[in-house]
Structure formats: C-alpha cells, structure tokens
GROMACS .gro file of C-alpha atoms in nm:
model
  148
    1UNK     CA    1   0.634  -1.771   2.979
    2UNK     CA    2   0.279  -1.761   3.169
    3UNK     CA    3   0.008  -1.968   3.013
    4UNK     CA    4  -0.308  -1.831   2.937
    5UNK     CA    5  -0.612  -1.955   3.052
    6UNK     CA    6  -0.860  -2.161   2.850
    7UNK     CA    7  -1.069  -1.819   2.773
    8UNK     CA    8  -0.785  -1.642   2.699
    9UNK     CA    9  -0.691  -1.898   2.435
   10UNK     CA   10  -1.039  -1.911   2.303
   11UNK     CA   11  -1.038  -1.573   2.261
   12UNK     CA   12  -0.688  -1.548   2.096
   13UNK     CA   13  -0.811  -1.821   1.848
   14UNK     CA   14  -1.084  -1.639   1.774
   15UNK     CA   15  -0.934  -1.297   1.723
   16UNK     CA   16  -0.681  -1.470   1.473
   17UNK     CA   17  -0.946  -1.599   1.247
   18UNK     CA   18  -1.121  -1.286   1.251
   19UNK     CA   19  -0.824  -1.090   1.141
   20UNK     CA   20  -0.733  -1.312   0.873
   21UNK     CA   21  -1.094  -1.258   0.743
   22UNK     CA   22  -1.073  -0.905   0.756
   23UNK     CA   23  -0.722  -0.910   0.551
   24UNK     CA   24  -0.950  -1.160   0.262
   25UNK     CA   25  -1.253  -0.934   0.247
   26UNK     CA   26  -1.316  -0.565   0.219
   27UNK     CA   27  -1.679  -0.590   0.348
   28UNK     CA   28  -1.585  -0.750   0.688
   29UNK     CA   29  -1.442  -0.534   1.018
   30UNK     CA   30  -1.399  -0.631   1.373
   31UNK     CA   31  -1.341  -0.484   1.659
   32UNK     CA   32  -1.187  -0.565   1.998
   33UNK     CA   33  -1.342  -0.419   2.292
   34UNK     CA   34  -1.158  -0.393   2.584
   35UNK     CA   35  -1.147  -0.626   2.884
   36UNK     CA   36  -1.298  -0.466   3.191
   37UNK     CA   37  -1.168  -0.720   3.393
   38UNK     CA   38  -0.813  -0.654   3.266
   39UNK     CA   39  -0.863  -0.275   3.339
   40UNK     CA   40  -0.944  -0.311   3.676
   41UNK     CA   41  -1.270  -0.142   3.696
   42UNK     CA   42  -1.153   0.141   3.501
   43UNK     CA   43  -1.377   0.108   3.246
   44UNK     CA   44  -1.745  -0.067   3.237
   45UNK     CA   45  -1.842  -0.391   3.140
   46UNK     CA   46  -1.879  -0.403   2.746
   47UNK     CA   47  -2.151  -0.597   2.561
   48UNK     CA   48  -1.931  -0.860   2.430
   49UNK     CA   49  -1.555  -0.919   2.323
   50UNK     CA   50  -1.618  -0.856   1.949
   51UNK     CA   51  -1.823  -0.652   1.733
   52UNK     CA   52  -1.825  -0.763   1.406
   53UNK     CA   53  -1.973  -0.548   1.092
   54UNK     CA   54  -2.054  -0.809   0.756
   55UNK     CA   55  -2.182  -0.604   0.468
   56UNK     CA   56  -2.441  -0.837   0.233
   57UNK     CA   57  -2.408  -0.677  -0.083
   58UNK     CA   58  -2.730  -0.465  -0.044
   59UNK     CA   59  -2.612  -0.133   0.140
   60UNK     CA   60  -2.705  -0.336   0.453
   61UNK     CA   61  -2.524  -0.488   0.711
   62UNK     CA   62  -2.505  -0.736   1.024
   63UNK     CA   63  -2.406  -0.654   1.305
   64UNK     CA   64  -2.306  -0.916   1.564
   65UNK     CA   65  -2.196  -0.914   1.891
   66UNK     CA   66  -1.950  -1.207   1.933
   67UNK     CA   67  -1.863  -1.337   2.295
   68UNK     CA   68  -1.635  -1.617   2.349
   69UNK     CA   69  -1.632  -1.874   2.627
   70UNK     CA   70  -1.474  -2.186   2.727
   71UNK     CA   71  -1.647  -2.434   2.964
   72UNK     CA   72  -1.527  -2.770   3.117
   73UNK     CA   73  -1.888  -2.841   3.124
   74UNK     CA   74  -2.023  -3.090   2.842
   75UNK     CA   75  -2.355  -3.032   2.821
   76UNK     CA   76  -2.438  -2.649   2.943
   77UNK     CA   77  -2.295  -2.328   2.953
   78UNK     CA   78  -2.395  -2.140   3.319
   79UNK     CA   79  -2.551  -1.813   3.246
   80UNK     CA   80  -2.299  -1.668   3.508
   81UNK     CA   81  -2.031  -1.733   3.207
   82UNK     CA   82  -2.254  -1.484   2.998
   83UNK     CA   83  -2.242  -1.194   3.238
   84UNK     CA   84  -2.393  -0.983   2.992
   85UNK     CA   85  -2.664  -1.102   2.914
   86UNK     CA   86  -2.901  -0.839   2.958
   87UNK     CA   87  -2.680  -0.610   2.779
   88UNK     CA   88  -2.664  -0.821   2.475
   89UNK     CA   89  -3.046  -0.877   2.487
   90UNK     CA   90  -3.119  -0.552   2.440
   91UNK     CA   91  -2.884  -0.553   2.122
   92UNK     CA   92  -3.056  -0.827   2.025
   93UNK     CA   93  -3.390  -0.634   2.018
   94UNK     CA   94  -3.239  -0.403   1.781
   95UNK     CA   95  -3.168  -0.727   1.523
   96UNK     CA   96  -2.830  -0.750   1.597
   97UNK     CA   97  -2.695  -1.076   1.614
   98UNK     CA   98  -2.536  -1.230   1.893
   99UNK     CA   99  -2.288  -1.478   1.880
  100UNK     CA  100  -2.149  -1.668   2.162
  101UNK     CA  101  -1.869  -1.896   2.032
  102UNK     CA  102  -1.823  -2.187   2.325
  103UNK     CA  103  -1.478  -2.379   2.369
  104UNK     CA  104  -1.481  -2.712   2.548
  105UNK     CA  105  -1.132  -2.835   2.587
  106UNK     CA  106  -1.235  -3.166   2.743
  107UNK     CA  107  -1.428  -3.268   2.456
  108UNK     CA  108  -1.171  -3.070   2.230
  109UNK     CA  109  -1.455  -2.939   2.048
  110UNK     CA  110  -1.633  -2.548   1.998
  111UNK     CA  111  -2.016  -2.499   1.950
  112UNK     CA  112  -2.204  -2.189   1.910
  113UNK     CA  113  -2.528  -2.009   2.070
  114UNK     CA  114  -2.729  -1.759   1.803
  115UNK     CA  115  -3.024  -1.539   1.905
  116UNK     CA  116  -3.242  -1.849   1.927
  117UNK     CA  117  -3.026  -1.999   2.135
  118UNK     CA  118  -3.024  -1.743   2.387
  119UNK     CA  119  -3.318  -1.530   2.384
  120UNK     CA  120  -3.597  -1.788   2.313
  121UNK     CA  121  -3.710  -1.807   2.680
  122UNK     CA  122  -3.945  -1.550   2.857
  123UNK     CA  123  -3.692  -1.581   3.180
  124UNK     CA  124  -3.318  -1.617   3.132
  125UNK     CA  125  -3.216  -1.949   3.227
  126UNK     CA  126  -2.971  -2.058   3.499
  127UNK     CA  127  -2.731  -2.263   3.200
  128UNK     CA  128  -2.814  -2.301   2.828
  129UNK     CA  129  -2.793  -2.637   2.664
  130UNK     CA  130  -2.474  -2.712   2.458
  131UNK     CA  131  -2.672  -3.042   2.328
  132UNK     CA  132  -2.780  -3.076   1.952
  133UNK     CA  133  -2.570  -2.780   1.830
  134UNK     CA  134  -2.352  -2.857   1.551
  135UNK     CA  135  -1.973  -2.941   1.650
  136UNK     CA  136  -1.678  -2.834   1.512
  137UNK     CA  137  -1.299  -2.893   1.581
  138UNK     CA  138  -1.196  -2.520   1.586
  139UNK     CA  139  -1.272  -2.201   1.604
  140UNK     CA  140  -1.206  -2.100   1.275
  141UNK     CA  141  -1.448  -2.392   1.176
  142UNK     CA  142  -1.720  -2.268   1.387
  143UNK     CA  143  -1.689  -1.933   1.284
  144UNK     CA  144  -1.636  -2.008   0.885
  145UNK     CA  145  -1.970  -2.203   0.939
  146UNK     CA  146  -2.154  -1.879   1.085
  147UNK     CA  147  -2.020  -1.627   0.895
  148UNK     CA  148  -2.053  -1.813   0.516
   0.00000   0.00000   0.00000
C-alpha cells in the first residue's frame, strides 16, 4: 500500500476530527474542497482544504477557512507553502477566519496560525514564524483548542 505524504496524512487527521465533531454537534458543519493539484488542473485553485461553519447561538456563525500544512522546518512556515495567501486574505477582509494548522512531524507537534499571525503584515513575509505559539500533540488537540 502506498504511504501518504506527510501533508496528506495531516489533512486526514484534520478531516477525522472535523467529521467526529460534526456528528456530535448540530451547529458544526464542514466541507472538503476538491484538491486542485490532484485534479491535475481540471479545477482552479481552492481557497483552502476545508470550509467550516460554526453557529454561535445568537443567529450568527463563524466561517473558517482551514488549510492544513506539514513542514519539517522547526521555526518557520515558508510562504510558498501557503500558495492561496492572497485569496485567504481577501476572505479575512470579509471577517472570515483563516486557520492554518501546521504539522511538524520531526518535532512531533502541531501548531496553528490565525488571521492575526498571517495578516498583520503590510507586505506578506517570505515565511511565518512558528515560534511562541501554543503546541499540541495532535491535530485533535489543536482543533479542539481553536474551536472551543
């Protein structure tokens, strides 16, 4: 059987948590966008891996564009790994939340970047720092922390 690359493994971990959460909570929904790279150019680039919608109880909802990445770099995530940066920034301007969940397999940890971590720069940096962020042992722990 073919071994999944670390990025696909990380996406699978996130999808498993999203599915479990949606089965437990009626106010939580998610959608997996098609992978344009896997479609070999038949579809255009998508804004993220997942779209998540969470009702907050007051007839409002949170819209979250969830992108999952894997990197072997211990302190930074190269901007090149977030190729949809411009599109995600446009959604952030409309008050959508952007969450980049980062798996660091060599360090055996997960971190996440939010709108503040990604879009607080006047010009997009060459990479995003992964230091001084909370760390988690699994995608489940990181996602539970973000969506609590």
